[in-house]
Amino acid sequence: MKKGKIYFNPNDKLKYLILEDGKEIKLPRGYFKADIKASEKLEVNYDESKMKDGIPFIEQALPTKIQNQGQMNQNNREPARAPYNFVPLNETVISGQPQPNHDRFYSEDAKLNREDNKRYSGYVDVQIKTVTPFFIRQEKEQTDFFRVINGKPIIPGSTFRGLIRNMVEILSFSKIEFYDNKHFYKRFNIINDNPNDIKWGFIRRVGKNFKIFEITTKPTQVQHIENNLSKTPYNYKFNNDSVVYSVGKFQGICRVWKFQTNFKSGDGFEVPRDVIDGYNGDVNRDEKSIHILKSLEKGFIVDGTKDNIHIGPEKNQVPIQGIPVFFRAPDGDVISFGNSKFHRIPYEHKIGDFIVQNSSGTTEDFTKAIFGSTDYSTRVFFEDGLLQQINEPEQFEVSIPQLPKILSSPKPTSYQLYLEQKDLNVSETNQRTWKDRGETVIRGYKGYWHRKTSSNKLDKHSWIENGPQTNSHSKEIKPLKAGASFCSRLRFENLTAEELGALLCAIELPKDCCHKMGMGKPLGLGSVEIEISNFIIIDRQKRYGKLFDGSAWHIGLDTNKLSSDYFKNKFAKLVCSVLQMSFKESEGVMNLWNIERLSHFQKILSFSYDHNGHFTGIEKLDNFQWLNISRYMEIQFKPSKDSPYFRVEDDEKKPKNEYKNRPILPNPNEVVQKDIYKKP
């Protein structure tokens, strides 16, 4: 490594590298990303043995001065904000209790009158009341609420089951179950990723597999006006001995590449299955970009929307030599490929590498024990929720279906939001990323804040879109009003007292807390309050002692009349015991919610407004301020004029990019502090 200096030229707004011999090299835009003042010259290390396009490799680590500067800027910015937050991942997994034998129902007779043999069967009737507008879609294109029975709106039992299962998984410290263990993709970075790894060739479909055949001549970048290749992204012109094509726009123009069809000898590079799956599963690739694999399958060029096929001259037919690609195969195995030279590449590690959980025993966890697995069946059964007090059309929030605002999909590159960071003030250059396996873990279970948003599309915080419809929008919806009430029943069989307690804790939340269900959770839809209206334990010995009770079926009700609190306290006591925490009998189930990890969960679930619509829950913020805190960040943010905090001078300021410098998302307990965010 040699020592050099980098300075910024304000005239052409470019950075220059000064070599040890005094020679200056102009750096392309974005090659060195640190901000440099015009009066500064920053020392860096460079390596001339790794030259690319006449530019030596500059050491990845930023100079100390820049790191300190990043730390300083970080301390002066606000934390990130979002309509979601996370329940921290539980490192300890609490083991479930042994499965019952399936040849009998357990009872409390003299033979089996031991604590570990007591099992309970029965049912729980619940009332599900909507607190904000509420919508469940039946089919992809349906605008009406889910309907099956006599055309009346219902909550499917599967939706209710999914909600309670997720709640039990969190509350019982179970193993995180449902996640897509895949690689995340990022943009190739010429500073952090070695440009010498890039190769070029043509990808073809060979049987059911894909192979890349390398070419001997390096592709060249050309100024090709014919067929508007330099203006239209993903346009191709196939010739006998070459291919000319354009990639996505950068700074208003499309780069045009020319590939010669002079192939190297050999069988080519087989594309591994996980690379194929990763390419197909990269949801953050521009949907207008050509989909290489689908194009090979169809025989002509198509993009990621599947419907938008580039129909035109024969240039769009894929010839026998295949489609030109840049690819990386540093050890002889293909690890990525794409249309452009610096295409999207996978991080080394998968999501599962950032999930660290240790089981305290050998049996299944509580969630699998209750809800079943491939080894044994479920012991809980959820019935559809039926809407009460039908009064159409007044029961709906809007008279005609409305277009909801676009919901942001998770951005894997936003690691400052999805991975645990050291603290809120860590600088951008020192943040933990998807390459830092062993140093960090995922944030945990994602949950959505309760938000009381408007159904007036002109309001800034309305859930209804006020702009034109795009391909990213979902179909229009017609949600039910707040105040709609459903009744449902949950039946359970052969549960231990602790298992039944876990189920009841998932249904009955602490005061001022609500569940989230259905569509549009980030937009403020789907807040529901669930109350137990009837809790019945059935004595199976009595149940099958006789068939009828007068003119009705004999149910065999348990006469001990154990309350739901009895079971919830049993479960809370077990959790505290495993975690080696003290259990205060006077606090009962609140011992559970006082556990630090679950106190974060309680903050996310908290939702209470007074009669004036002001937020009076744990957060104790007025509604407008809370809506501003719990919204998505914006690339061009300006306080709206309907904000009570709007000032005339705000209208003259440049819009602020709230993603700049990668602000870190606070945990739920930090979010509810009044002084952590500035007023808009």
XYZ file of C-alpha atoms in Angstrom:
680
model
C 0.000 0.000 0.000
C 1.131 3.517 -0.771
C 0.127 6.811 0.821
C -1.899 9.306 -1.164
C -4.253 12.205 -0.679
C -7.760 12.938 -1.928
C -9.160 16.414 -2.416
C -12.403 17.865 -3.788
C -12.405 20.246 -6.763
C -15.414 22.598 -6.457
C -15.139 23.607 -10.128
C -16.031 20.244 -11.652
C -17.391 18.820 -8.369
C -15.123 15.790 -8.642
C -12.549 14.220 -6.317
C -8.903 13.693 -7.246
C -6.313 11.230 -5.931
C -2.760 12.575 -5.544
C -0.218 9.745 -5.843
C 3.117 9.612 -4.031
C 4.892 10.857 -7.183
C 2.577 13.873 -7.365
C 0.480 12.580 -10.258
C -3.255 13.370 -9.985
C -6.008 10.952 -11.014
C -9.607 12.049 -11.503
C -12.036 9.784 -9.626
C -15.470 8.917 -11.084
C -18.509 10.217 -9.256
C -19.325 8.015 -6.284
C -15.937 6.241 -6.307
C -14.948 7.734 -2.937
C -18.076 8.531 -0.947
C -16.764 10.457 2.047
C -17.622 14.158 2.142
C -14.531 16.332 1.737
C -14.367 20.088 2.175
C -12.749 22.083 -0.610
C -9.916 23.137 1.715
C -9.114 19.572 2.871
C -6.724 16.896 1.629
C -7.408 13.526 3.200
C -4.727 10.866 3.545
C -5.619 7.434 2.135
C -3.874 4.168 1.280
C -3.917 2.954 -2.323
C -2.641 -0.119 -4.186
C -1.370 0.252 -7.770
C -1.164 -3.533 -8.188
C -4.962 -3.522 -8.288
C -5.583 -1.075 -11.115
C -8.972 -0.873 -12.779
C -9.677 1.519 -15.649
C -6.519 3.431 -14.735
C -7.538 3.904 -11.086
C -5.707 2.147 -8.220
C -7.619 0.344 -5.504
C -8.245 2.674 -2.521
C -8.338 1.040 0.907
C -11.863 0.325 2.079
C -11.589 1.821 5.565
C -12.269 5.533 5.694
C -9.696 7.775 7.352
C -10.070 8.444 11.081
C -10.861 12.057 10.389
C -13.848 11.085 8.267
C -15.046 8.550 10.834
C -14.966 11.199 13.543
C -16.759 13.601 11.271
C -19.463 10.958 10.662
C -19.833 10.498 14.415
C -20.233 14.217 14.896
C -22.908 14.448 12.209
C -24.690 11.472 13.714
C -24.975 13.135 17.096
C -26.707 16.132 15.533
C -29.423 14.206 13.705
C -32.699 12.682 14.773
C -33.216 8.920 15.085
C -35.097 7.085 12.360
C -38.877 6.881 12.495
C -41.203 4.216 11.090
C -44.754 2.872 11.479
C -43.208 -0.330 12.798
C -40.774 -1.440 15.465
C -39.408 -4.683 16.853
C -39.849 -6.974 19.826
C -36.242 -7.961 20.600
C -35.206 -11.494 19.658
C -35.209 -13.898 22.595
C -31.857 -15.614 22.994
C -33.339 -18.220 25.366
C -35.963 -20.595 23.955
C -38.312 -22.003 26.597
C -39.091 -25.664 26.023
C -42.679 -26.782 25.619
C -44.316 -29.382 27.836
C -44.618 -33.080 26.919
C -47.303 -34.014 24.435
C -50.295 -35.951 25.850
C -51.086 -39.490 24.786
C -53.703 -39.574 22.057
C -55.622 -42.581 23.393
C -57.357 -40.733 26.231
C -58.468 -37.341 27.550
C -56.652 -36.475 30.741
C -58.729 -35.763 33.824
C -58.254 -35.037 37.500
C -59.427 -38.384 38.858
C -57.594 -40.300 41.607
C -55.327 -42.094 39.118
C -54.072 -38.992 37.352
C -54.390 -36.404 40.097
C -50.848 -35.088 39.702
C -50.008 -31.521 38.658
C -48.112 -32.525 35.513
C -51.006 -34.734 34.360
C -53.750 -32.134 34.571
C -55.045 -31.285 31.126
C -57.828 -28.919 30.149
C -60.287 -28.878 27.269
C -62.995 -26.381 26.481
C -63.569 -23.219 24.487
C -63.185 -19.444 24.626
C -65.760 -17.102 23.104
C -64.356 -13.721 22.114
C -65.636 -10.379 20.882
C -63.389 -8.708 18.290
C -64.114 -4.981 18.077
C -62.512 -2.767 15.433
C -60.782 0.313 16.865
C -59.676 1.728 13.501
C -60.950 0.989 9.957
C -60.492 -2.704 9.265
C -60.124 -4.728 6.053
C -59.424 -8.339 5.097
C -59.263 -9.199 1.401
C -60.643 -12.522 0.171
C -58.959 -12.619 -3.221
C -56.189 -10.601 -4.852
C -58.462 -8.344 -6.904
C -61.376 -8.150 -4.465
C -62.379 -4.721 -3.164
C -65.067 -5.899 -0.721
C -64.437 -7.272 2.747
C -63.941 -11.055 3.130
C -67.347 -12.724 2.811
C -68.380 -16.362 2.841
C -71.412 -17.020 5.020
C -74.608 -15.598 3.451
C -72.557 -12.820 1.881
C -71.837 -11.250 5.287
C -68.380 -9.992 6.288
C -66.410 -12.468 8.413
C -62.942 -12.795 9.902
C -61.539 -16.113 8.633
C -60.547 -18.516 11.393
C -57.113 -18.801 9.742
C -56.541 -15.042 10.199
C -57.479 -15.240 13.886
C -55.268 -18.304 14.299
C -52.270 -16.621 12.652
C -52.565 -13.609 14.975
C -52.740 -15.695 18.169
C -49.990 -18.058 17.043
C -47.616 -15.159 16.495
C -48.551 -13.709 19.893
C -47.896 -17.039 21.636
C -44.541 -17.356 19.858
C -43.408 -13.999 21.217
C -44.852 -14.315 24.728
C -43.644 -17.880 25.329
C -40.059 -17.220 24.198
C -40.417 -19.766 21.400
C -38.022 -20.227 18.513
C -38.656 -17.761 15.703
C -40.359 -19.900 13.090
C -41.471 -18.134 9.930
C -38.791 -16.260 8.024
C -37.370 -16.511 4.533
C -33.814 -17.730 5.031
C -32.346 -16.151 1.927
C -29.492 -13.939 0.860
C -30.071 -10.205 0.681
C -28.739 -8.333 -2.342
C -26.927 -5.024 -2.558
C -25.474 -2.789 -5.245
C -21.911 -3.659 -6.257
C -19.587 -1.119 -4.639
C -16.273 -0.519 -6.401
C -14.677 0.463 -3.090
C -15.826 -2.457 -0.955
C -16.122 -5.157 -3.644
C -13.225 -6.224 -5.857
C -13.817 -5.143 -9.491
C -11.255 -7.761 -10.586
C -13.846 -10.452 -9.804
C -16.026 -9.334 -12.722
C -16.165 -11.640 -15.767
C -18.352 -11.538 -18.867
C -20.131 -14.048 -21.057
C -23.507 -15.346 -22.219
C -25.994 -17.216 -20.050
C -28.017 -20.029 -21.605
C -30.616 -22.505 -20.474
C -29.264 -26.050 -20.710
C -32.038 -28.524 -19.948
C -33.448 -27.473 -16.565
C -30.239 -25.719 -15.569
C -28.441 -22.515 -16.522
C -24.840 -22.118 -17.672
C -22.658 -19.096 -18.399
C -20.162 -19.339 -21.252
C -17.254 -16.901 -20.956
C -16.056 -14.827 -23.933
C -12.483 -13.828 -24.719
C -13.030 -10.178 -25.645
C -13.771 -7.642 -22.938
C -17.134 -5.881 -23.499
C -16.905 -2.263 -24.596
C -19.113 0.669 -23.766
C -20.390 2.334 -26.946
C -22.396 5.363 -27.989
C -25.131 3.591 -29.895
C -28.013 5.754 -31.084
C -29.603 3.183 -33.400
C -32.962 1.864 -32.162
C -32.770 4.407 -29.319
C -30.533 2.054 -27.349
C -28.951 4.971 -25.524
C -32.357 6.299 -24.480
C -34.441 3.199 -23.792
C -33.401 0.887 -20.943
C -33.093 -2.848 -21.553
C -33.199 -2.668 -25.335
C -31.311 -5.337 -27.292
C -29.897 -5.705 -30.810
C -28.614 -9.200 -31.575
C -26.205 -9.666 -34.533
C -24.412 -12.759 -35.815
C -21.131 -11.951 -34.091
C -22.140 -9.504 -31.352
C -24.876 -8.137 -29.113
C -25.466 -4.466 -28.312
C -27.792 -3.643 -25.413
C -28.628 -0.890 -22.930
C -29.058 -1.094 -19.174
C -30.984 1.125 -16.744
C -30.692 4.881 -16.765
C -27.941 6.601 -14.799
C -27.812 10.404 -14.715
C -30.408 10.539 -17.477
C -28.735 8.232 -20.013
C -28.484 4.493 -20.570
C -25.119 2.780 -20.699
C -24.790 0.736 -23.891
C -22.578 -2.373 -23.939
C -21.272 -4.393 -26.854
C -20.483 -8.106 -26.354
C -18.583 -10.127 -28.989
C -19.612 -13.777 -29.415
C -16.071 -15.223 -29.381
C -16.396 -17.917 -26.736
C -13.636 -19.513 -24.707
C -13.334 -23.272 -24.949
C -14.824 -25.382 -22.179
C -18.159 -26.429 -20.727
C -18.949 -23.074 -19.164
C -19.876 -22.191 -15.592
C -22.884 -23.958 -14.069
C -25.100 -21.526 -12.134
C -25.796 -23.050 -8.676
C -29.381 -23.454 -7.503
C -29.000 -21.025 -4.574
C -27.751 -18.315 -6.982
C -30.781 -18.918 -9.220
C -33.130 -18.804 -6.223
C -31.421 -15.647 -4.968
C -31.788 -13.904 -8.337
C -35.477 -14.882 -8.563
C -36.083 -13.810 -4.961
C -34.407 -10.396 -5.152
C -37.571 -8.355 -4.584
C -35.729 -5.017 -4.566
C -34.539 -5.258 -8.157
C -36.267 -2.720 -10.393
C -39.339 -4.469 -11.814
C -38.730 -2.754 -15.177
C -35.325 -4.422 -15.407
C -35.022 -7.370 -17.747
C -35.558 -10.664 -15.936
C -32.729 -12.745 -17.387
C -33.941 -16.184 -16.315
C -37.580 -15.684 -17.357
C -36.366 -14.289 -20.697
C -34.391 -17.488 -21.302
C -37.400 -19.607 -20.378
C -39.763 -17.699 -22.694
C -37.289 -17.194 -25.547
C -37.752 -13.426 -25.748
C -36.901 -10.465 -23.542
C -39.296 -9.829 -20.646
C -39.052 -7.692 -17.532
C -39.800 -8.419 -13.888
C -43.522 -7.590 -14.127
C -44.099 -10.749 -16.250
C -46.871 -8.892 -18.111
C -44.807 -6.105 -19.650
C -43.184 -7.973 -22.547
C -40.888 -5.975 -24.807
C -42.695 -6.593 -28.077
C -40.873 -5.326 -31.163
C -38.430 -6.306 -33.896
C -36.578 -9.602 -33.902
C -33.877 -8.078 -31.684
C -36.031 -9.156 -28.740
C -35.861 -12.852 -29.609
C -33.171 -14.585 -27.541
C -30.685 -16.189 -29.981
C -28.949 -19.501 -29.478
C -25.860 -17.929 -27.871
C -28.010 -16.673 -24.976
C -28.186 -13.353 -23.122
C -25.045 -11.294 -22.349
C -24.241 -10.944 -18.641
C -21.558 -9.783 -16.284
C -20.861 -12.356 -13.579
C -18.572 -13.188 -10.680
C -16.926 -16.584 -10.121
C -13.861 -15.870 -7.922
C -13.253 -19.542 -7.004
C -14.652 -21.093 -10.159
C -18.244 -21.105 -8.889
C -20.748 -18.480 -10.026
C -21.881 -16.359 -7.063
C -23.772 -13.601 -8.932
C -24.728 -12.344 -12.390
C -26.604 -9.413 -13.890
C -27.171 -7.064 -16.821
C -24.690 -4.427 -15.735
C -21.027 -4.486 -14.834
C -21.646 -3.513 -11.229
C -24.823 -5.539 -10.786
C -26.655 -6.423 -7.592
C -24.694 -8.970 -5.574
C -25.602 -11.075 -2.506
C -24.276 -10.540 0.961
C -22.175 -13.482 2.114
C -24.539 -14.468 4.927
C -28.244 -15.353 5.041
C -30.920 -14.074 7.431
C -30.708 -17.251 9.499
C -27.056 -16.509 10.275
C -28.242 -13.520 12.338
C -30.746 -15.484 14.433
C -29.095 -16.681 17.627
C -31.361 -18.648 19.960
C -30.508 -21.345 22.513
C -33.035 -23.953 23.614
C -33.218 -24.761 27.329
C -34.193 -28.387 26.688
C -34.763 -31.089 24.090
C -38.539 -30.872 23.582
C -40.421 -28.581 21.224
C -41.163 -25.003 22.245
C -44.572 -23.836 23.497
C -45.823 -22.695 20.104
C -45.225 -25.998 18.336
C -46.522 -27.932 21.337
C -49.850 -26.041 21.190
C -50.304 -25.352 17.477
C -48.763 -28.567 16.189
C -45.974 -29.452 13.787
C -45.165 -32.162 11.270
C -44.801 -34.602 14.170
C -48.134 -34.034 15.926
C -51.425 -32.298 15.340
C -52.738 -29.049 16.720
C -54.763 -28.888 19.938
C -56.394 -25.504 19.215
C -59.133 -24.769 16.673
C -60.328 -21.343 15.511
C -63.781 -20.622 14.139
C -64.662 -17.798 11.732
C -65.574 -14.476 13.313
C -69.134 -13.415 12.450
C -70.011 -9.738 12.146
C -72.695 -8.591 14.598
C -75.228 -5.766 14.155
C -75.228 -5.791 10.364
C -76.206 -2.365 8.993
C -75.112 -1.893 5.410
C -73.891 0.438 3.981
C -73.378 2.489 7.171
C -71.004 -0.132 8.558
C -68.285 0.801 6.036
C -65.717 3.576 6.421
C -66.142 4.774 2.815
C -69.090 4.543 0.445
C -66.978 3.455 -2.542
C -63.666 1.522 -2.548
C -60.602 3.737 -2.064
C -56.979 3.305 -3.100
C -54.720 2.830 -0.051
C -51.320 4.495 0.007
C -48.331 2.472 -1.114
C -46.882 0.259 1.600
C -43.085 0.261 1.668
C -41.496 -3.173 1.363
C -38.565 -4.053 3.646
C -35.286 -2.697 2.281
C -32.460 -5.124 3.133
C -29.895 -2.379 2.553
C -31.438 -0.495 5.491
C -29.435 -2.577 7.940
C -29.486 0.310 10.437
C -33.210 -0.425 10.852
C -33.245 -4.229 10.765
C -30.059 -5.178 12.645
C -29.132 -4.474 16.264
C -26.721 -1.525 16.452
C -24.412 -0.535 19.290
C -26.405 2.593 20.087
C -28.350 5.428 18.453
C -25.244 7.567 17.998
C -22.996 5.094 16.172
C -21.602 6.681 13.000
C -22.682 5.499 9.563
C -19.248 4.038 8.825
C -19.300 1.969 12.043
C -22.827 0.582 11.720
C -23.244 -3.179 11.697
C -24.278 -4.608 8.329
C -25.222 -7.977 6.827
C -21.535 -8.864 6.592
C -21.050 -8.642 10.377
C -22.063 -12.159 11.319
C -21.320 -12.946 14.948
C -21.310 -9.273 15.944
C -25.017 -8.543 15.663
C -28.459 -10.157 15.371
C -31.732 -9.213 13.716
C -33.906 -6.745 15.614
C -36.562 -9.376 16.306
C -40.305 -9.652 15.632
C -41.765 -6.849 13.565
C -44.877 -5.156 14.923
C -46.832 -2.086 13.804
C -47.692 0.931 15.924
C -51.353 1.781 16.418
C -52.162 4.963 14.499
C -55.427 6.894 14.294
C -55.274 8.049 10.671
C -57.822 10.026 8.691
C -60.186 8.789 5.964
C -59.977 12.200 4.284
C -57.520 11.809 1.391
C -56.511 15.484 1.663
C -55.049 14.977 5.151
C -51.317 14.283 5.259
C -51.764 11.241 7.487
C -54.739 9.774 5.624
C -54.590 6.087 4.701
C -56.126 6.973 1.314
C -53.876 7.796 -1.651
C -54.165 11.382 -2.860
C -52.034 10.904 -5.986
C -52.285 8.865 -9.187
C -52.411 5.078 -9.116
C -49.189 3.230 -10.018
C -48.148 -0.392 -10.467
C -46.931 -0.382 -6.856
C -50.403 0.284 -5.445
C -52.614 -2.552 -4.289
C -56.266 -2.770 -5.359
C -58.884 -0.390 -3.907
C -60.444 -1.436 -0.612
C -63.643 -0.752 1.313
C -62.857 -1.236 5.017
C -65.296 -1.590 7.872
C -65.713 1.291 10.290
C -64.246 1.456 13.756
C -66.754 0.007 16.204
C -67.710 -3.067 14.154
C -67.955 -6.170 16.335
C -67.308 -9.830 15.497
C -67.858 -12.914 17.631
C -65.643 -15.978 17.335
C -64.822 -19.152 19.243
C -61.507 -20.823 19.975
C -61.672 -24.488 21.047
C -58.807 -26.206 22.859
C -58.066 -29.803 23.826
C -55.702 -31.429 26.331
C -53.705 -28.316 27.211
C -51.674 -28.001 30.383
C -52.444 -25.090 32.692
C -49.354 -23.247 31.404
C -50.220 -23.875 27.734
C -53.755 -22.618 28.280
C -52.288 -19.629 30.124
C -50.076 -18.804 27.136
C -53.124 -18.908 24.866
C -55.158 -16.642 27.177
C -52.256 -14.167 27.562
C -52.135 -13.915 23.768
C -55.854 -13.062 23.670
C -56.261 -10.837 26.738
C -53.784 -7.962 26.644
C -52.930 -5.421 29.366
C -55.058 -2.313 29.719
C -54.998 0.147 26.774
C -53.487 -2.462 24.435
C -54.915 -3.729 21.144
C -54.029 -6.311 18.520
C -53.296 -5.695 14.836
C -55.105 -7.719 12.179
C -55.813 -7.515 8.459
C -54.456 -5.191 5.756
C -52.901 -1.737 5.931
C -51.313 -2.003 9.381
C -48.628 0.649 8.668
C -51.361 3.010 7.456
C -53.318 2.825 10.708
C -55.821 0.159 9.654
C -56.444 -3.080 11.509
C -56.356 -2.136 15.200
C -58.738 -4.463 17.050
C -59.686 -5.024 20.681
C -60.297 -8.639 21.703
C -62.284 -9.442 24.837
C -63.183 -12.826 26.296
C -66.959 -13.070 26.664
C -67.130 -16.689 27.777
C -64.477 -19.073 29.122
C -65.582 -22.698 29.507
C -63.652 -25.685 30.859
C -65.182 -29.069 29.985
C -64.763 -32.069 32.267
C -64.340 -34.870 29.720
C -65.282 -37.566 32.196
C -68.589 -35.820 32.838
C -69.001 -34.954 29.164
C -69.097 -38.581 28.091
C -70.907 -39.800 31.206
C -74.253 -39.157 29.489
C -75.451 -37.911 26.116
C -78.310 -35.497 26.931
C -78.992 -32.883 29.576
C -82.758 -32.554 29.321
C -83.519 -31.562 25.748
C -79.943 -30.359 25.032
C -76.603 -32.041 24.547
C -74.774 -32.713 27.802
C -71.637 -30.505 27.799
C -70.060 -31.634 31.045
C -69.073 -28.224 32.384
C -66.279 -28.125 34.930
C -67.739 -26.871 38.208
C -64.401 -25.693 39.660
C -64.834 -22.356 37.829
C -61.128 -21.588 37.405
C -60.673 -18.044 36.072
C -58.513 -17.058 33.115
C -56.202 -15.246 35.562
C -55.413 -18.571 37.252
C -54.007 -19.968 33.998
C -52.271 -16.765 32.920
C -50.483 -16.554 36.271
C -49.372 -20.181 35.925
C -47.821 -19.397 32.556
C -46.186 -16.160 33.750
C -44.706 -17.986 36.751
C -43.185 -20.670 34.510
C -41.597 -18.075 32.183
C -40.116 -16.150 35.109
C -38.775 -19.391 36.593
C -36.975 -20.418 33.398
C -35.533 -16.916 33.000
C -34.509 -17.000 36.684
C -36.555 -13.935 37.531
C -38.515 -13.326 40.700
C -42.287 -13.722 40.537
C -44.460 -11.433 42.670
C -47.787 -13.080 43.427
C -49.413 -9.663 43.935
C -48.608 -8.642 40.343
C -49.722 -11.899 38.733
C -49.543 -11.911 34.942
C -48.000 -8.420 34.899
C -44.760 -10.133 35.954
C -44.692 -11.346 32.363
C -45.167 -7.920 30.793
C -42.560 -6.401 33.135
C -39.849 -8.530 31.510
C -37.778 -5.995 29.569
C -38.179 -7.729 26.201
C -41.975 -7.893 26.584
C -42.175 -4.339 27.914
C -41.089 -3.300 24.401
C -43.929 -5.407 23.026
C -46.430 -3.740 25.344
C -45.383 -0.326 24.023
C -46.099 -1.446 20.449
C -49.503 -2.856 21.462
C -50.501 0.209 23.484
C -53.372 2.253 22.038
C -55.763 4.599 23.799
C -57.418 7.890 22.790
C -59.624 10.220 24.764
C -62.964 11.537 23.471
C -61.153 14.395 21.684
C -58.974 11.963 19.742
C -55.839 12.773 21.737
C -53.397 9.994 22.417
C -53.550 9.017 26.081
C -51.761 5.656 26.097
C -48.312 4.974 27.473
C -46.741 7.295 24.885
C -48.765 10.315 26.187
C -48.324 12.318 22.997
C -50.917 14.310 21.114
C -52.234 12.494 18.043
C -50.614 14.680 15.370
C -47.194 14.441 16.975
C -47.591 10.678 17.319
C -48.614 10.289 13.663
C -45.507 12.209 12.665
C -43.262 10.030 14.832
C -44.786 6.767 13.582
C -44.784 7.512 9.836
C -42.443 6.338 7.104
C -39.428 8.559 6.501
C -39.321 10.533 3.254
C -36.597 11.355 0.739
C -38.029 14.866 0.366
C -39.713 15.761 3.637
C -41.341 19.105 4.390
C -43.702 19.822 7.297
C -47.237 20.017 5.965
C -49.165 23.268 6.294
C -51.888 21.509 8.287
C -49.325 20.682 10.965
C -49.781 22.614 14.241
C -45.996 22.974 14.241
C -45.729 24.459 10.743
C -43.783 27.712 10.482
C -43.732 30.071 7.512
C -39.956 29.731 7.176
C -40.363 25.963 6.685
C -41.907 26.641 3.283
C -38.685 28.286 2.116
C -36.344 25.508 3.222
C -35.117 22.754 0.926
C -36.869 19.387 1.458
C -34.909 17.169 3.830
C -33.741 13.647 2.934
C -34.564 11.805 6.147
C -32.580 8.730 5.076
C -29.328 10.673 4.816
C -26.524 9.369 7.070
C -28.591 6.262 7.857
C -30.398 7.238 11.088
C -30.883 4.309 13.451
C -34.318 3.124 14.562
C -34.728 3.391 18.359
C -36.293 0.528 20.296
C -39.968 0.888 21.363
C -39.136 2.134 24.860
C -36.894 4.829 23.370
C -39.498 5.863 20.781
C -42.084 6.749 23.415
C -39.774 9.202 25.155
C -41.105 12.686 24.523
C -37.740 14.322 23.911
C -36.150 11.852 21.483
C -37.663 13.515 18.380
C -37.824 17.152 17.444
C -41.220 18.540 16.514
C -41.750 18.605 12.728
